[in-house]
Short mmCIF file of C-alpha atoms and ligand atoms in Angstrom, two decimals:
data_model
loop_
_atom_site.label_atom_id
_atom_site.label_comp_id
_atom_site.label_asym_id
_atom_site.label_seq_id
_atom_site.Cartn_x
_atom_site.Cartn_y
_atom_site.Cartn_z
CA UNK A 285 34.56 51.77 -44.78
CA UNK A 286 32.77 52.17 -47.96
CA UNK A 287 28.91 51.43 -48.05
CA UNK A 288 28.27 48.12 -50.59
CA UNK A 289 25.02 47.70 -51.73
CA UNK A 290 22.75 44.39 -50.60
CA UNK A 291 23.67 41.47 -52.17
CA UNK A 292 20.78 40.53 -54.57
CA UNK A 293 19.99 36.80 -53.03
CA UNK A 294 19.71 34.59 -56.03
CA UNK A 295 16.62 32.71 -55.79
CA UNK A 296 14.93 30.24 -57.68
CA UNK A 297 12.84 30.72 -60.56
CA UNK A 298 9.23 30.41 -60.06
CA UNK A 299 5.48 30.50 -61.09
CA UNK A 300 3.22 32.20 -57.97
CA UNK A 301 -0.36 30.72 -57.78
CA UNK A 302 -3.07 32.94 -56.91
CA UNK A 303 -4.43 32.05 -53.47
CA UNK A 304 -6.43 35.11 -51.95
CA UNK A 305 -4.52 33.98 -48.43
CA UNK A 306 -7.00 35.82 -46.49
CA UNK A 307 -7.20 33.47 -43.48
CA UNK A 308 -4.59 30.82 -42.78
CA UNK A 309 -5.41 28.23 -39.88
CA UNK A 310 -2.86 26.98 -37.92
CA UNK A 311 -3.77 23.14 -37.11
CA UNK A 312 -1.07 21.21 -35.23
CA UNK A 313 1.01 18.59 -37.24
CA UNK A 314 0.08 15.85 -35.20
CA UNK A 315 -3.04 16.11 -34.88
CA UNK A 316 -4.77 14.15 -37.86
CA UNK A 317 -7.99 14.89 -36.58
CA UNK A 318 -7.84 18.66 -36.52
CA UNK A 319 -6.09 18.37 -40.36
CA UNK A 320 -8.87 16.55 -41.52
CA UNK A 321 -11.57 19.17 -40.02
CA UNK A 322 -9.59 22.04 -41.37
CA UNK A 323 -9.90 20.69 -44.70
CA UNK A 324 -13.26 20.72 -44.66
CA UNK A 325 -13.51 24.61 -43.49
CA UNK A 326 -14.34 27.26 -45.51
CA UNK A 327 -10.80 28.71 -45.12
CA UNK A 328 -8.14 29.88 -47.80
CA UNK A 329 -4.97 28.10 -46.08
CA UNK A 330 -3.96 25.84 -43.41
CA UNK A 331 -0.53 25.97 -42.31
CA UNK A 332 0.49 22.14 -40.93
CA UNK A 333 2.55 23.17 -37.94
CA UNK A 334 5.54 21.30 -36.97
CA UNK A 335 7.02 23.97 -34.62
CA UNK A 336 5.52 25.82 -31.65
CA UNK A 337 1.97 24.01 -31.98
CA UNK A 338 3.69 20.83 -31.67
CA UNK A 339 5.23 19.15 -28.04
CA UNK A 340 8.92 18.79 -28.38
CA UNK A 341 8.60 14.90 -28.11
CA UNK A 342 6.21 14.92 -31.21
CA UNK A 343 8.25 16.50 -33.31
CA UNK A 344 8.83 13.52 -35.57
CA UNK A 345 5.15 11.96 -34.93
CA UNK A 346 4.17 15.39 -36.34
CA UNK A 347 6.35 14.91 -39.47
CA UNK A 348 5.25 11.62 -40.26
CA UNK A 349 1.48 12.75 -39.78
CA UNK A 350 1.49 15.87 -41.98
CA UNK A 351 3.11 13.37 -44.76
CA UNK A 352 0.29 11.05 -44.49
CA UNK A 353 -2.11 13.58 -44.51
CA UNK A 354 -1.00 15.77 -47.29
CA UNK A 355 -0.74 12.52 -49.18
CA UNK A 356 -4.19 11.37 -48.43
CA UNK A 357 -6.60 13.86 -47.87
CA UNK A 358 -8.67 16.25 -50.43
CA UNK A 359 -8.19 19.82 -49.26
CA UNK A 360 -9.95 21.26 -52.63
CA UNK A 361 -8.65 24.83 -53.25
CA UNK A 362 -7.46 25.02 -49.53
CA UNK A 363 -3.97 26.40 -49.92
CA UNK A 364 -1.53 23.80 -48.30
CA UNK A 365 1.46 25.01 -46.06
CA UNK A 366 3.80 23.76 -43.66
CA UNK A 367 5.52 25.41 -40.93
CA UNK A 368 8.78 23.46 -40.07
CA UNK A 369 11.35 24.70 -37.11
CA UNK A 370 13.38 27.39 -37.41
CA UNK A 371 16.94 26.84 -39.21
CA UNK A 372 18.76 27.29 -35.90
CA UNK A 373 16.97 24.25 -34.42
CA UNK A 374 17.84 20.42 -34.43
CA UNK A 375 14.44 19.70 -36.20
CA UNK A 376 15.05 21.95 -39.61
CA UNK A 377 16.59 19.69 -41.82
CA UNK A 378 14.50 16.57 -41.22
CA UNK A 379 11.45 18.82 -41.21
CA UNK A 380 12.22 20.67 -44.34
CA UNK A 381 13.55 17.00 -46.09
CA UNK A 382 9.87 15.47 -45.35
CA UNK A 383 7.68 18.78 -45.81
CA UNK A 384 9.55 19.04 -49.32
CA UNK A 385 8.95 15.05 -50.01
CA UNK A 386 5.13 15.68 -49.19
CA UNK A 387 5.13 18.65 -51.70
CA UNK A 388 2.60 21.02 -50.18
CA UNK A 389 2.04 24.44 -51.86
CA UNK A 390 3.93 26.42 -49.59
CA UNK A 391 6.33 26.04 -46.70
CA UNK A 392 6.93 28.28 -43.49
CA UNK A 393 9.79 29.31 -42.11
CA UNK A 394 9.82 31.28 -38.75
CA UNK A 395 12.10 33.30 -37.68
CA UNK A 396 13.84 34.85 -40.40
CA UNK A 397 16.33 37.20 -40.12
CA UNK A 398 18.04 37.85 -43.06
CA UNK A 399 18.24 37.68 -46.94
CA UNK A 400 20.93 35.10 -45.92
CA UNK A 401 18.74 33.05 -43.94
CA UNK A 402 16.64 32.80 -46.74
CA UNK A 403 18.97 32.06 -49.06
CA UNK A 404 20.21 28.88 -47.24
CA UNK A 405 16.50 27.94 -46.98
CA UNK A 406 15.60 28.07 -50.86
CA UNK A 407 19.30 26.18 -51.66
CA UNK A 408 18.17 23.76 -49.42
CA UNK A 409 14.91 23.37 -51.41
CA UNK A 410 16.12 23.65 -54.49
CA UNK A 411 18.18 20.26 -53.72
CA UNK A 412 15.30 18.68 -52.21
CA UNK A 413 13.16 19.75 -54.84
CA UNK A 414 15.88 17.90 -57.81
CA UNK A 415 16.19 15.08 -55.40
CA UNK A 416 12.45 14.59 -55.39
CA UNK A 417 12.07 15.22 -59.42
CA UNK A 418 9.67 18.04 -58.72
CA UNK A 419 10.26 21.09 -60.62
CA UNK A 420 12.55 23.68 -59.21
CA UNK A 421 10.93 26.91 -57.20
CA UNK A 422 7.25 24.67 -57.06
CA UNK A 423 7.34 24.47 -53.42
CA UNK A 424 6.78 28.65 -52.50
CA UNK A 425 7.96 30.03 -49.50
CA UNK A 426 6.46 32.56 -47.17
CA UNK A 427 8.41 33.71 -44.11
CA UNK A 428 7.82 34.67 -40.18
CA UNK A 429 9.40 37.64 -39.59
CA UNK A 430 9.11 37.52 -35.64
CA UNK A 431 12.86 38.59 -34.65
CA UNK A 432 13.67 42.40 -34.29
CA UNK A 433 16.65 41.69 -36.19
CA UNK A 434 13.88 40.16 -39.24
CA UNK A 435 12.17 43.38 -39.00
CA UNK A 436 15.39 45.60 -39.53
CA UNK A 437 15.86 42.89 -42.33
CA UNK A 438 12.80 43.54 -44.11
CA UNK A 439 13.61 45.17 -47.24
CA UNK A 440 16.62 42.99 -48.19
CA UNK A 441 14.34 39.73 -47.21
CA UNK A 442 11.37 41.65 -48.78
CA UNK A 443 13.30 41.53 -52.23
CA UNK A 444 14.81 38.19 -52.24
CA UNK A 445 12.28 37.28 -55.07
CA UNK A 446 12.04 33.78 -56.79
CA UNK A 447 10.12 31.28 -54.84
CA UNK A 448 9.30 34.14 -51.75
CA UNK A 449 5.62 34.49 -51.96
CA UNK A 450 4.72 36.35 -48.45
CA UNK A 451 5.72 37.84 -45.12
CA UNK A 452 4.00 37.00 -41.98
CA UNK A 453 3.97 38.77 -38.43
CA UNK A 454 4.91 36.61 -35.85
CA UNK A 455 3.94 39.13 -33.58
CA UNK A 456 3.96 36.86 -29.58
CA UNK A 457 7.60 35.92 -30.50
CA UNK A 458 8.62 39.89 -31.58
CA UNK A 459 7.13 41.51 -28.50
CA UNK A 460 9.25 38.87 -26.62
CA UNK A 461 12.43 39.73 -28.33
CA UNK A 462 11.61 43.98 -28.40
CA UNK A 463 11.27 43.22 -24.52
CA UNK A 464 7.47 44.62 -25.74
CA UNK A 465 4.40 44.67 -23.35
CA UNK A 466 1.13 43.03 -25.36
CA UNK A 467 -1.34 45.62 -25.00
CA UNK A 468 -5.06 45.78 -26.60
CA UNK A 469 -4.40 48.17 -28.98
CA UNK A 470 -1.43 46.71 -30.33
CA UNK A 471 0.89 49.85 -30.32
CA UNK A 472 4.10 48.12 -29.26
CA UNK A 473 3.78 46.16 -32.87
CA UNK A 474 2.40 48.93 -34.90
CA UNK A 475 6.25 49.84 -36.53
CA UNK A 476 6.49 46.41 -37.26
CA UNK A 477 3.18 46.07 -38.64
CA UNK A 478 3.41 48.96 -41.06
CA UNK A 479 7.38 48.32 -42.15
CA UNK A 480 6.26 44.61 -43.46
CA UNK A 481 3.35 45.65 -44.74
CA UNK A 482 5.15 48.52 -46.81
CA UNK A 483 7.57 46.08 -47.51
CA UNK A 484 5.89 43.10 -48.79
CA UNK A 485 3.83 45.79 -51.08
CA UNK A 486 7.32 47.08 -52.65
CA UNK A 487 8.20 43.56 -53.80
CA UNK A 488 3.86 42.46 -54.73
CA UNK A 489 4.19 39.82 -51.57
CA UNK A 490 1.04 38.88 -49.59
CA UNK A 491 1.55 40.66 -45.94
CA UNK A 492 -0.24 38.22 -43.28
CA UNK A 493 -0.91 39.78 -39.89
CA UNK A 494 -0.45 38.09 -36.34
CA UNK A 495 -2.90 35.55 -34.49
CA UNK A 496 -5.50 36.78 -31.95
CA UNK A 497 -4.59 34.65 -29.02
CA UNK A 498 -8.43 35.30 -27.49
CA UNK A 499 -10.33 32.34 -28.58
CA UNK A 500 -13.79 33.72 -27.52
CA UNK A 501 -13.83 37.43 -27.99
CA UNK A 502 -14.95 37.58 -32.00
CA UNK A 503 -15.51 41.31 -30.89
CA UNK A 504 -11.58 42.15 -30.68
CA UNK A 505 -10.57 39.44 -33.94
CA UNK A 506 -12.71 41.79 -35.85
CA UNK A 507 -11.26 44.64 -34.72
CA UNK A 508 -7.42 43.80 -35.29
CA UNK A 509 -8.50 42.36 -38.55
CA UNK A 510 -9.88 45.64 -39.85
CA UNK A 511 -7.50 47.38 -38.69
CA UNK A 512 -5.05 44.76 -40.14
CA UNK A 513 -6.93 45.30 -43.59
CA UNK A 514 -6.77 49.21 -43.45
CA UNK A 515 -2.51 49.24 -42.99
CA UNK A 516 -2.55 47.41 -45.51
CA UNK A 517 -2.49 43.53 -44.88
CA UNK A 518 -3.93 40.74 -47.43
CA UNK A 519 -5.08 38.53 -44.56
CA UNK A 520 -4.13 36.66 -41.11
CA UNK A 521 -3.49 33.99 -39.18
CA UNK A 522 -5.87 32.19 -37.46
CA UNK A 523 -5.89 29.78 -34.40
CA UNK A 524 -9.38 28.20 -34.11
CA UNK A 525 -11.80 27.12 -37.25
CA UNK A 526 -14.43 29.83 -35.47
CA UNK A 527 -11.98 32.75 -36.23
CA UNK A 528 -12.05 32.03 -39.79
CA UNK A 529 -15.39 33.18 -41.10
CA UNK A 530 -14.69 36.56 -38.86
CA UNK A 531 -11.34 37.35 -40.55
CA UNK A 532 -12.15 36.23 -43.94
CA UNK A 533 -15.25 38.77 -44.00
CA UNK A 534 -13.13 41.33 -42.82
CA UNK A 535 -10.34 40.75 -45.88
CA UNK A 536 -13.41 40.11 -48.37
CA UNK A 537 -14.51 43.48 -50.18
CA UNK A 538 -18.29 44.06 -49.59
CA UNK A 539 -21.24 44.06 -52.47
CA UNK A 540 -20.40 47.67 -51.92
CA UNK A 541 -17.44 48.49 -52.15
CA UNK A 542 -17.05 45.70 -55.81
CA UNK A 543 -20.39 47.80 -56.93
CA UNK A 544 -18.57 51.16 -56.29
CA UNK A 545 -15.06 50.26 -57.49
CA UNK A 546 -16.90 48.79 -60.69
CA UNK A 547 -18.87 51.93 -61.19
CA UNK A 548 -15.15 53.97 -60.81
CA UNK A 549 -14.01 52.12 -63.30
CA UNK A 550 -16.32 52.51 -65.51
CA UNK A 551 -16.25 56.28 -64.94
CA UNK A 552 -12.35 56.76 -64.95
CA UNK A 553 -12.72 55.15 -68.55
CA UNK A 554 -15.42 57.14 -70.24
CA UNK A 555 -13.30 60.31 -69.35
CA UNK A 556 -9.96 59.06 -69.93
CA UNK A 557 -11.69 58.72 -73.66
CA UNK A 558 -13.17 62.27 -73.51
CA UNK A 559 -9.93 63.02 -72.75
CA UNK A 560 -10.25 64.15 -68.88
CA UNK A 561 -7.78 63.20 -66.33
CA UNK A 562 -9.05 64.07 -62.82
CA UNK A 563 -13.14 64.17 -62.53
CA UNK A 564 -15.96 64.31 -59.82
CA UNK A 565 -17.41 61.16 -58.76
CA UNK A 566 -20.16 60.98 -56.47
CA UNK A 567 -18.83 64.32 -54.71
CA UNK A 568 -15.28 63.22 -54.15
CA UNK A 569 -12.16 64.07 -57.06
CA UNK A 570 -11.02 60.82 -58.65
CA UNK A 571 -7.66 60.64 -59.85
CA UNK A 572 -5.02 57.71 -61.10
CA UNK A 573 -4.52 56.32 -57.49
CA UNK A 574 -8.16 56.33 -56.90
CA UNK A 575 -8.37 53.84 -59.85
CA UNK A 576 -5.64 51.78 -58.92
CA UNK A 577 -7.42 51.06 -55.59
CA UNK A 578 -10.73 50.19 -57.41
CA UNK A 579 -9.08 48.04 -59.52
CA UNK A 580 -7.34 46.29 -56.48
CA UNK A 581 -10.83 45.58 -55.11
CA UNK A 582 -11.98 44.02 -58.25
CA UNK A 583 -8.82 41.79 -58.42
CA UNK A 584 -9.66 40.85 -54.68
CA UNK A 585 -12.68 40.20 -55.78
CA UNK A 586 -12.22 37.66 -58.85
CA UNK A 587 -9.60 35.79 -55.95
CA UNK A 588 -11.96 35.05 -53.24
CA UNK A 589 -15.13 34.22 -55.59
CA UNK A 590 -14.16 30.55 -55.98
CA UNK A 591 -14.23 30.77 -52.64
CA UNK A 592 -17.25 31.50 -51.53
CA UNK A 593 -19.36 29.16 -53.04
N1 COA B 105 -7.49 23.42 -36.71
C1 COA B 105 -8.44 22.51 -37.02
N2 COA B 105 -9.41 22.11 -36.18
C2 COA B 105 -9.42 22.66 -34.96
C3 COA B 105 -8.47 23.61 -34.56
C4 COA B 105 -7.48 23.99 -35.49
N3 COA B 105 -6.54 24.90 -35.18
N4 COA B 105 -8.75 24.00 -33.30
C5 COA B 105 -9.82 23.31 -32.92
N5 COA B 105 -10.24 22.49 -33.90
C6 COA B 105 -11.39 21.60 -33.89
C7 COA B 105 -11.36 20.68 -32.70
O1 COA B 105 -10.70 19.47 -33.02
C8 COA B 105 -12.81 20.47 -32.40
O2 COA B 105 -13.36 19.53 -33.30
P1 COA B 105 -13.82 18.08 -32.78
O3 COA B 105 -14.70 18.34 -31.59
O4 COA B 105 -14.49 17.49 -33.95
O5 COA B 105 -12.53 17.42 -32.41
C9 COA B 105 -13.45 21.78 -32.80
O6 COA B 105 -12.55 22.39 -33.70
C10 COA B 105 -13.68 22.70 -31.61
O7 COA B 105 -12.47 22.85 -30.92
P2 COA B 105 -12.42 23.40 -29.42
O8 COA B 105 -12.89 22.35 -28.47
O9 COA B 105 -13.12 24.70 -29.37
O10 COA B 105 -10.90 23.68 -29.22
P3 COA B 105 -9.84 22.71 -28.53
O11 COA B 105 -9.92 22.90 -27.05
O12 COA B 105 -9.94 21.34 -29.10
O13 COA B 105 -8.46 23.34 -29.03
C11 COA B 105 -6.69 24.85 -29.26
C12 COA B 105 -8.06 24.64 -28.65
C13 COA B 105 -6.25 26.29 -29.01
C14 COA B 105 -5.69 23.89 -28.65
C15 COA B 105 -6.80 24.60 -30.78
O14 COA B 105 -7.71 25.53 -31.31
C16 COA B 105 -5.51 24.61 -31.55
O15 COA B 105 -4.82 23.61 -31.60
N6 COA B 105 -5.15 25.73 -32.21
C17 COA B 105 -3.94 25.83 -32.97
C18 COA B 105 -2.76 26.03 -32.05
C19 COA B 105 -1.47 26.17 -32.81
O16 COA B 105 -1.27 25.57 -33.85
N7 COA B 105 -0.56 27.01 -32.28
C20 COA B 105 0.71 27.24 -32.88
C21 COA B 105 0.69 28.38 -33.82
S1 COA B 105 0.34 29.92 -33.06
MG1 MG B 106 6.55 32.14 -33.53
#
């Protein structure tokens, strides 16, 4: 049988909006309490959940509740996302029907496994969106991948484009389905880890990694965060408001490292005018790729400043 290539998914047309998406709280759909104090947290997303966080006889109290709340309450530059059930279950439709009538910023969907799962998720947006009069590919999407058939996915999801703004590990519900042992270190999820990361980088998508499920040790959040940050990751998922300060200082570049990576550019630009290509900074070569990374830093910079005043 000949090879075809990957359909190209037709999505719809779009206009991102820079959120830094370093931390993103999960806060249970019906809980209008727990909404309200995430919106007054220091935190660059909350994702409204109307899936696992919610019992399966609140499903529709849930619905009702994130409506309300995205309706009434002032979440300032929090980024505002809802998670609805996956498309397999009973709850999609009449979750993504009342998600897309409250018109958050961005909408969830977990357990993706294809380019074809996504496809049937924007069309069914898209008619939401011209039944609601709000302009097409507004609402983004960002996906769970969380299935080891999403992972072998990846690149075909990865390039779906339009409205797709980011991939997130769901990494409890992949260890389940790779038959996976949790473990400390994290090894069982480190392939999946580094293939969405190098993914979502391919096709400029923000790469969120996987909750901490310990509530109290800060110690070990910090820990998988940096190490999140060094593969590669733009942020993570969070559980409880007190995680939130820990990961967003881990995603946040230091007074240091904005000081250095202005000095580098600075540096890279005098000699690219002398007309030198590679030069010594500060005992280490400095070369193209160098720059790019410095530059990266800077742009991380300018997208959590509004944040932390
Ligand atoms: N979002 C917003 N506020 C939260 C919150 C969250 N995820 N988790 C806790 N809070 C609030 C609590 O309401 C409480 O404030 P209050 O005293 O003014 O009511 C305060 O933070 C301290 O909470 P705490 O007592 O330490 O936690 P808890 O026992 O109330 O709740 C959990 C513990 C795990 C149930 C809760 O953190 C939670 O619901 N997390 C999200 C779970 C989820 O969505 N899972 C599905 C996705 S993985
Ligand atoms: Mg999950």
């Amino acid at each position: 049988m000949a090879i075809q290539p990957d359909p190209v998914t037709p999505m719809s047309e779009t206009t991102p909006r820079p959120f830094p998406r370093r931390s993103l709280l999960f806060t249970p759909g019906d809980s209008r309490r727990k909404i309200e104090k995430g919106a007054g947290l220091a935190v660059d997303g909350l994702i409204l959940d109307l899936e696992d966080g919610v019992a399966l006889n609140r499903k529709a109290e849930a619905r009702a509740v994130v409506g309300a709340a995205l309706a009434e309450i002032d979440f300032g530059r929090i980024e505002r996302l809802v998670r609805v059930n996956g498309l397999a279950t009973e709850w999609f439709a009449a979750d993504l029907a009342a998600a897309a009538a409250a018109g958050p910023d961005a909408i969830v969907v977990p357990k993706i496994d294809s380019a074809a799962d996504l496809a049937r998720v924007d069309a069914a947006l898209a008619a939401l969106e011209a039944k609601n009069g709000r302009p097409p590919g507004g609402i983004r999407l960002l996906v769970l991948i969380e299935t080891p058939l999403g992972v072998l996915n990846l690149p075909e999801i990865a390039r779906c484009g339009g409205r797709l703004d980011g991939l997130i590990l769901g990494g409890e519900d992949l260890a389940a389905g790779l038959g996976a042992t949790r473990t400390p270190e994290g090894w069982e999820l480190f392939y999946a880890r580094s293939a969405l990361v190098t993914a979502a980088a391919a096709y400029g998508l923000s790469a969120i990694d996987n909750i901490s499920v310990d509530l109290d040790r800060h110690d070990r959040l910090a820990e998988e965060a940096r190490q999140g940050r060094r593969l590669g990751f733009t942020g993570k998922m969070a559980i409880h408001p007190a995680q939130v300060p820990v990961i967003n200082n881990c995603f946040s570049p230091t007074p240091a490292e904005i000081e250095t990576a202005r000095r580098l550019v600075a540096a890279y630009e005098a000699h690219q005018q002398a007309g030198t290509g590679a030069f010594a900074f500060e005992g280490r070569m400095v070369d193209r790729p160098i720059i790019l990374a410095a530059q990266n830093t800077l742009h991380r910079a300018q997208l959590t400043a509004p944040y932390e005043e």
